[in-house]
CSV table of C-alpha atoms and ligand atoms in Angstrom, one decimal:
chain,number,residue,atom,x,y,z
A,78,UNK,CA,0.0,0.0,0.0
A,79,UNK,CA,1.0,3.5,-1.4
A,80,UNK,CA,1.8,5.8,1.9
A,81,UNK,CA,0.4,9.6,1.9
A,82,UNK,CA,3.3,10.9,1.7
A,83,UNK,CA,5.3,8.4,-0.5
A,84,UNK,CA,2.1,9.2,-2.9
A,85,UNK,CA,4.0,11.7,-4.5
A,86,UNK,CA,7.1,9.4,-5.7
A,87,UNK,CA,4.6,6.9,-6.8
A,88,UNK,CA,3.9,6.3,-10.5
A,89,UNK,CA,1.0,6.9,-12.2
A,90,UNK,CA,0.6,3.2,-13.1
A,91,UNK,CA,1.3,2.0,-9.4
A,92,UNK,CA,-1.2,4.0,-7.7
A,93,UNK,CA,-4.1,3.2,-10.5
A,94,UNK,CA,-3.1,-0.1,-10.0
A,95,UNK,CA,-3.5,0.0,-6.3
A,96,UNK,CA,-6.7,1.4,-6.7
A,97,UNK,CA,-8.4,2.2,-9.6
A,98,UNK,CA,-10.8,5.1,-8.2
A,99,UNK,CA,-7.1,7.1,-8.6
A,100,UNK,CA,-7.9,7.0,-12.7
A,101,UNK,CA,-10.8,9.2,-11.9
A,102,UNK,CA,-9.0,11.7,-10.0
A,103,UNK,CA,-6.7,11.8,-13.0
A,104,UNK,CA,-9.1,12.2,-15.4
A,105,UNK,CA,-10.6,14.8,-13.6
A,106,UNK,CA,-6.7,16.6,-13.8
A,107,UNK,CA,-6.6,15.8,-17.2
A,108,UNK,CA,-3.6,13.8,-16.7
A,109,UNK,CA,-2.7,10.8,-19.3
A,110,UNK,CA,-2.2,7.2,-16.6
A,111,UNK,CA,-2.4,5.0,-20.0
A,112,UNK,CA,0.9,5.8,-21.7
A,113,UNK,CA,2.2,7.9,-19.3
A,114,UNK,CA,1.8,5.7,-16.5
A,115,UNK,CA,5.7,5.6,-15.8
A,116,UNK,CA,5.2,9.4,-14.4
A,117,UNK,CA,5.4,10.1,-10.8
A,118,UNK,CA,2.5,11.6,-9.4
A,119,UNK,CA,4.9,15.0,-8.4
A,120,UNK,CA,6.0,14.8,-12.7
A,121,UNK,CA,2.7,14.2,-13.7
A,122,UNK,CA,2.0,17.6,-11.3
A,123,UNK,CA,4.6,19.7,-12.7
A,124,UNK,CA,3.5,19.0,-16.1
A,125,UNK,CA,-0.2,20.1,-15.9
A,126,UNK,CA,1.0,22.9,-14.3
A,127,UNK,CA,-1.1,21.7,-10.7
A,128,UNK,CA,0.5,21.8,-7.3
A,129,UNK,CA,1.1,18.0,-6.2
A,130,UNK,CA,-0.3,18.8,-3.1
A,131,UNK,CA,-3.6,19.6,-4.6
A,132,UNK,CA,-3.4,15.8,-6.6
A,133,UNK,CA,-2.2,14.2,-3.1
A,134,UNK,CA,-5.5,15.8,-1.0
A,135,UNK,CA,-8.0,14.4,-4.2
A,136,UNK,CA,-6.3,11.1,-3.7
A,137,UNK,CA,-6.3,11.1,0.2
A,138,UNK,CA,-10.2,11.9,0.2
A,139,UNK,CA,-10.1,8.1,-1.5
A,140,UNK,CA,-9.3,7.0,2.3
A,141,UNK,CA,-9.7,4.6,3.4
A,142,UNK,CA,-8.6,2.7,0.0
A,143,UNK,CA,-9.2,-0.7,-0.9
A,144,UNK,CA,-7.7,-3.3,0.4
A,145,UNK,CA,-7.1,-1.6,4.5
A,146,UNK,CA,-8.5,-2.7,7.1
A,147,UNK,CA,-10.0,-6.0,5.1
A,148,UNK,CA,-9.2,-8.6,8.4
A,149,UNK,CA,-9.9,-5.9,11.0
A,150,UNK,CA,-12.2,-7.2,14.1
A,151,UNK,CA,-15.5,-5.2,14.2
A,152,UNK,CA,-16.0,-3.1,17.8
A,153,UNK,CA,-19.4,-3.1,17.1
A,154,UNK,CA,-22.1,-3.4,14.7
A,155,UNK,CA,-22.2,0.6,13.9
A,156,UNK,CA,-18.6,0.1,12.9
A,157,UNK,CA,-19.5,-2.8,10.3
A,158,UNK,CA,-22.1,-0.7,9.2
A,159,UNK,CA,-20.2,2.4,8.8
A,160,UNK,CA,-17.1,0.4,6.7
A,161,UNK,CA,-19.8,-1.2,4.6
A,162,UNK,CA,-21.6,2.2,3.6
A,163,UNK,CA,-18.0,3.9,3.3
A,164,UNK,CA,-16.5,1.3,1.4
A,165,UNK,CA,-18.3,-0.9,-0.4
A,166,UNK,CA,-21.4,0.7,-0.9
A,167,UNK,CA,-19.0,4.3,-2.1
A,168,UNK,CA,-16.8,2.0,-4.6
A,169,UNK,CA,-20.4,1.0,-6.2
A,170,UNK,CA,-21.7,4.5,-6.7
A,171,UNK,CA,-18.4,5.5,-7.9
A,172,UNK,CA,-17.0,3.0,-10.6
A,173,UNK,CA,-20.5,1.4,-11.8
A,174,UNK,CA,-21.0,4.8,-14.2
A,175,UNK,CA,-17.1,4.5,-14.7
A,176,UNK,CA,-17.6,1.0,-15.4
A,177,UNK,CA,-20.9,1.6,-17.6
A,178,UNK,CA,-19.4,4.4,-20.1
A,179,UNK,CA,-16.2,2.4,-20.4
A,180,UNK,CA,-18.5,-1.2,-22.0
A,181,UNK,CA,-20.4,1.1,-23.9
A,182,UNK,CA,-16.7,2.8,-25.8
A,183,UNK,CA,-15.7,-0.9,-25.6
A,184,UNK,CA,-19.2,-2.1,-26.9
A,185,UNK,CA,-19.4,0.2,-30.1
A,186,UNK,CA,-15.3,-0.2,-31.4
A,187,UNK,CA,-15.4,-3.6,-30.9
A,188,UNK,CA,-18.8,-5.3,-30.8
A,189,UNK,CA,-18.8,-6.1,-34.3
A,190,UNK,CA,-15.8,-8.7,-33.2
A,191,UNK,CA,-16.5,-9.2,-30.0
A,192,UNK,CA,-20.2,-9.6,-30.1
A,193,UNK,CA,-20.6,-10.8,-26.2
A,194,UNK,CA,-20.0,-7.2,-25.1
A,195,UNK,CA,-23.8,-6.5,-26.0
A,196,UNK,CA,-24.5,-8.8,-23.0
A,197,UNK,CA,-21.8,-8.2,-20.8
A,198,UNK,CA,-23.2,-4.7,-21.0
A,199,UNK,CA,-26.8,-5.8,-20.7
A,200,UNK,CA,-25.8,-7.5,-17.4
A,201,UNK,CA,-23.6,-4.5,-15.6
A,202,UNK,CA,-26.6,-2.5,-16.1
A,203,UNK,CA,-28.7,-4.7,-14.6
A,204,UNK,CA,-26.7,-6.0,-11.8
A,205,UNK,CA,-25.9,-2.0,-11.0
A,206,UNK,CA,-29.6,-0.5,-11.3
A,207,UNK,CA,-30.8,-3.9,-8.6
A,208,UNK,CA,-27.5,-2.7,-6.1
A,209,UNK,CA,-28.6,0.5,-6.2
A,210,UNK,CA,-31.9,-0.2,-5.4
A,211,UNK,CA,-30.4,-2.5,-2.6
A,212,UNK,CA,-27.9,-0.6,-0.9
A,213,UNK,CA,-30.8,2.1,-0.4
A,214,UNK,CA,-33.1,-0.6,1.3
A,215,UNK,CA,-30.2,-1.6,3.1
A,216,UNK,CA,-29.3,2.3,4.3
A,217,UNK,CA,-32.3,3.8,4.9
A,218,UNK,CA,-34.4,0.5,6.4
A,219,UNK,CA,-32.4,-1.9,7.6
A,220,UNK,CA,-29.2,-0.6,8.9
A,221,UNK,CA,-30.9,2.2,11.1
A,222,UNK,CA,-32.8,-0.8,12.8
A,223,UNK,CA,-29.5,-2.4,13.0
A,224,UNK,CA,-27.9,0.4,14.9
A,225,UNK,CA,-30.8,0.8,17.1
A,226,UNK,CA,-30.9,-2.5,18.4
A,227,UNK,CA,-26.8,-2.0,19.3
A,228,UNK,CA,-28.0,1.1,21.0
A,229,UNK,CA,-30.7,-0.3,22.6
A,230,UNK,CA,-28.3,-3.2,23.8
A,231,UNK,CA,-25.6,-1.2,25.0
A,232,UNK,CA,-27.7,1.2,27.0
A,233,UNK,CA,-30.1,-0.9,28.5
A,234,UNK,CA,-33.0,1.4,26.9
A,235,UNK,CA,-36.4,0.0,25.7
A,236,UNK,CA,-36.5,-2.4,23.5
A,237,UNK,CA,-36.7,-1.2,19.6
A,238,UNK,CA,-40.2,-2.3,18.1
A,239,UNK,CA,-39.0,-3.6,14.0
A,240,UNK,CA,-41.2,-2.1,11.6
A,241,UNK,CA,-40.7,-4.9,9.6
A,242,UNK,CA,-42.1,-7.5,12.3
A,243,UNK,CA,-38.6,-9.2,12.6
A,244,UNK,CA,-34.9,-8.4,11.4
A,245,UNK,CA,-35.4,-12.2,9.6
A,246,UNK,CA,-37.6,-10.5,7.1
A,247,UNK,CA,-35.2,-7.7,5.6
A,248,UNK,CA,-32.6,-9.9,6.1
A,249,UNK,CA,-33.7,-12.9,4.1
A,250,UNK,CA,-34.7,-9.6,1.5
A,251,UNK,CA,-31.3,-9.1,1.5
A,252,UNK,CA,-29.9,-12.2,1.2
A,253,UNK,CA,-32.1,-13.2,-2.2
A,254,UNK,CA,-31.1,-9.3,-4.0
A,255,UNK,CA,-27.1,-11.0,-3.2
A,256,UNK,CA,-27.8,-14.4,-4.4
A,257,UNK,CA,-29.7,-12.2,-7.6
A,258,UNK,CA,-26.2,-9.8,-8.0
A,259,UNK,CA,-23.7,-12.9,-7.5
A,260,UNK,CA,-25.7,-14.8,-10.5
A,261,UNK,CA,-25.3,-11.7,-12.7
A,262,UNK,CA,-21.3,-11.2,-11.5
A,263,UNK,CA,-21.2,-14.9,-12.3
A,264,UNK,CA,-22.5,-14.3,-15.7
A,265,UNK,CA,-20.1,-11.9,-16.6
A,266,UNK,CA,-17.4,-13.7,-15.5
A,267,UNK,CA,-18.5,-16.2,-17.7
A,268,UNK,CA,-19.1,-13.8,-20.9
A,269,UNK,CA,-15.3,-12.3,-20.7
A,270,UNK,CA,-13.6,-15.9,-20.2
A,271,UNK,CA,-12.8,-14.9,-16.3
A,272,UNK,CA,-12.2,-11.3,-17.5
A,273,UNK,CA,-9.8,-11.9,-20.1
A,274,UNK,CA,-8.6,-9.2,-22.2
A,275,UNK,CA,-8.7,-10.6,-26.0
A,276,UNK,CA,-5.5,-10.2,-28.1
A,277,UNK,CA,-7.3,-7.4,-30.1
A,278,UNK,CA,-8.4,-5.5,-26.6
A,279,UNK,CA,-7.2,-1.7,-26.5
A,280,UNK,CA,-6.6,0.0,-23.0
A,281,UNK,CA,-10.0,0.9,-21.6
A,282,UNK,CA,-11.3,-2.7,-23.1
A,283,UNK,CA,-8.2,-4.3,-20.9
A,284,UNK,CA,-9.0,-1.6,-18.2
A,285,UNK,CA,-12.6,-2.0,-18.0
A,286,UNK,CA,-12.0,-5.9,-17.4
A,287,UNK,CA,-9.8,-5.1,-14.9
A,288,UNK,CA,-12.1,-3.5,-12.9
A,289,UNK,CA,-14.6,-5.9,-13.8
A,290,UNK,CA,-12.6,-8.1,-12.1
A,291,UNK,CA,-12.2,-6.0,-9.0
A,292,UNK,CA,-15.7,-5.2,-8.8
A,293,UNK,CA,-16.8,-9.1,-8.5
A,294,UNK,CA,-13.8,-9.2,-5.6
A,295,UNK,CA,-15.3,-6.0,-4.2
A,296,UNK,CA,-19.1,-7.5,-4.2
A,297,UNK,CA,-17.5,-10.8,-2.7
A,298,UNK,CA,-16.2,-9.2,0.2
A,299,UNK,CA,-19.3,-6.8,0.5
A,300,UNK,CA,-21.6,-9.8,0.6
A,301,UNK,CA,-19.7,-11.4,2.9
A,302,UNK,CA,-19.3,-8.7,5.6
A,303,UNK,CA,-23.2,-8.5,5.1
A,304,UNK,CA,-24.3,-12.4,5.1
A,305,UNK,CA,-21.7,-13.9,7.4
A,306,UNK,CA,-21.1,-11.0,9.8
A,307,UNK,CA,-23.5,-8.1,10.2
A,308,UNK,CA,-26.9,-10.0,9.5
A,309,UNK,CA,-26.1,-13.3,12.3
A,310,UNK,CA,-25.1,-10.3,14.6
A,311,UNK,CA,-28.3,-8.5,13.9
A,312,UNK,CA,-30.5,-11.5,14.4
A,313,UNK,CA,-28.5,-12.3,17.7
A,314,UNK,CA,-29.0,-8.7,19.2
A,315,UNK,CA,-32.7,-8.8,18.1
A,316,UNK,CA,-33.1,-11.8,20.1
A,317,UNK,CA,-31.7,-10.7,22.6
A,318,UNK,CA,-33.3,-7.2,23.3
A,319,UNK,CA,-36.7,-7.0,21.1
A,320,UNK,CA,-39.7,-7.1,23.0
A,321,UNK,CA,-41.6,-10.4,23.4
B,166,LIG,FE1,-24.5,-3.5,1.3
B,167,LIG,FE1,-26.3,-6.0,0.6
């Protein structure tokens, strides 16, 4: 992992590679990461004419980046909730349009070769519009009841009344929109031969698989936090402090 403040020695190829929401703030500067990739971040700086400082507080507001804190132990279920939201669920909203206007360049210069692209594309949509749809639910219903109940738990206070009836409910929700998202990764898996750039691919065809790739790893982990950890603790504490 890039440090802060060896960011600026770091070339433009190792921190994209480290983590790929860094190409945005690039592209936002204007500055080339493709073929100039062998630039440090401070070069890259002085050529655009930008203070490096400026670059190094774009990419810092990234924090924390992907890949920290992936084995930590959870202090409580707030703290899940609050890495869940700030990670996974920011990475979504950020690279799915990145992700969705690099297969449609890919789609039209090389559909007529590579016609698959058509329904990779068809399935990113998809699987995007259902998360976003999910992690909503998930923010606005069932993760404020989530918290309550720690509350609730931790303070001794009265017990929180679900509107749902039970926590099973949203929770077995929850599970069937992952099961529906992990088919749809799974599918495009399959389509792009385990994210395989062809020989023909140009960059943002071999980049756009690459983050393919990291966005099935990012969705594994996200699922995981959500069906192995946060939702069994959830049930426990509801057991323990709903009324009866
Ligand atoms: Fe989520
Ligand atoms: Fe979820």
């Amino acid at each position: 992992m890039v440090a802060a403040k060896d960011c600026r020695s770091a070339t433009l190829g190792a921190l994209v590679a480290e983590d790929s929401r860094i190409a945005n703030v690039l592209d936002t500067f204007k500055i080339d990461y493709c073929c100039g990739g062998r630039r440090t971040l401070a070069e890259a700086a002085q050529e655009r004419h930008i203070g490096v400082d400026v670059l190094v507080s774009a990419i810092e507001k990234l924090r924390p980046r992907m890949g920290e804190d992936e084995n930590r132990e959870w202090a409580s279920p707030e703290d899940l909730i609050r890495h869940i939201v700030d990670r996974h669920h920011r990475y979504v909203r950020e690279m799915a349009p990145v992700i969705s206007g690099w297969l449609a360049k890919i789609r039209d210069h090389h559909g007529a070769r590579h016609p698959e692209l058509e329904a990779v594309s068809d399935a990113f949509e998809a699987l995007t519009a259902d998360l976003s749809v999910h992690m909503l639910k998930e923010e606005h219903v069932l993760f404020p009841y989530v918290n309550a109940l720690a509350r609730a738990s931790r303070t001794h206070d009265d017990p929180v009344t679900a509107p749902f009836g039970t926590v099973r409910h949203p929770v077995r929700a929850m599970e069937d929109d992952h099961r529906l998202a992990g088919l749809l990764m799974a599918r495009i898996r399959l389509l792009t031969n385990d994210f395989q750039p062809p020989d023909d691919a140009c960059r943002t065809y071999a980049l756009c698989l690459a983050e393919l790739a990291r966005f099935e790893r990012d969705l594994h982990r996200h699922v995981h936090l959500e069906n192995h950890v946060l939702f069994p603790r959830a049930i426990e504490l509801e057991d323990r402090t709903a009324p009866r």
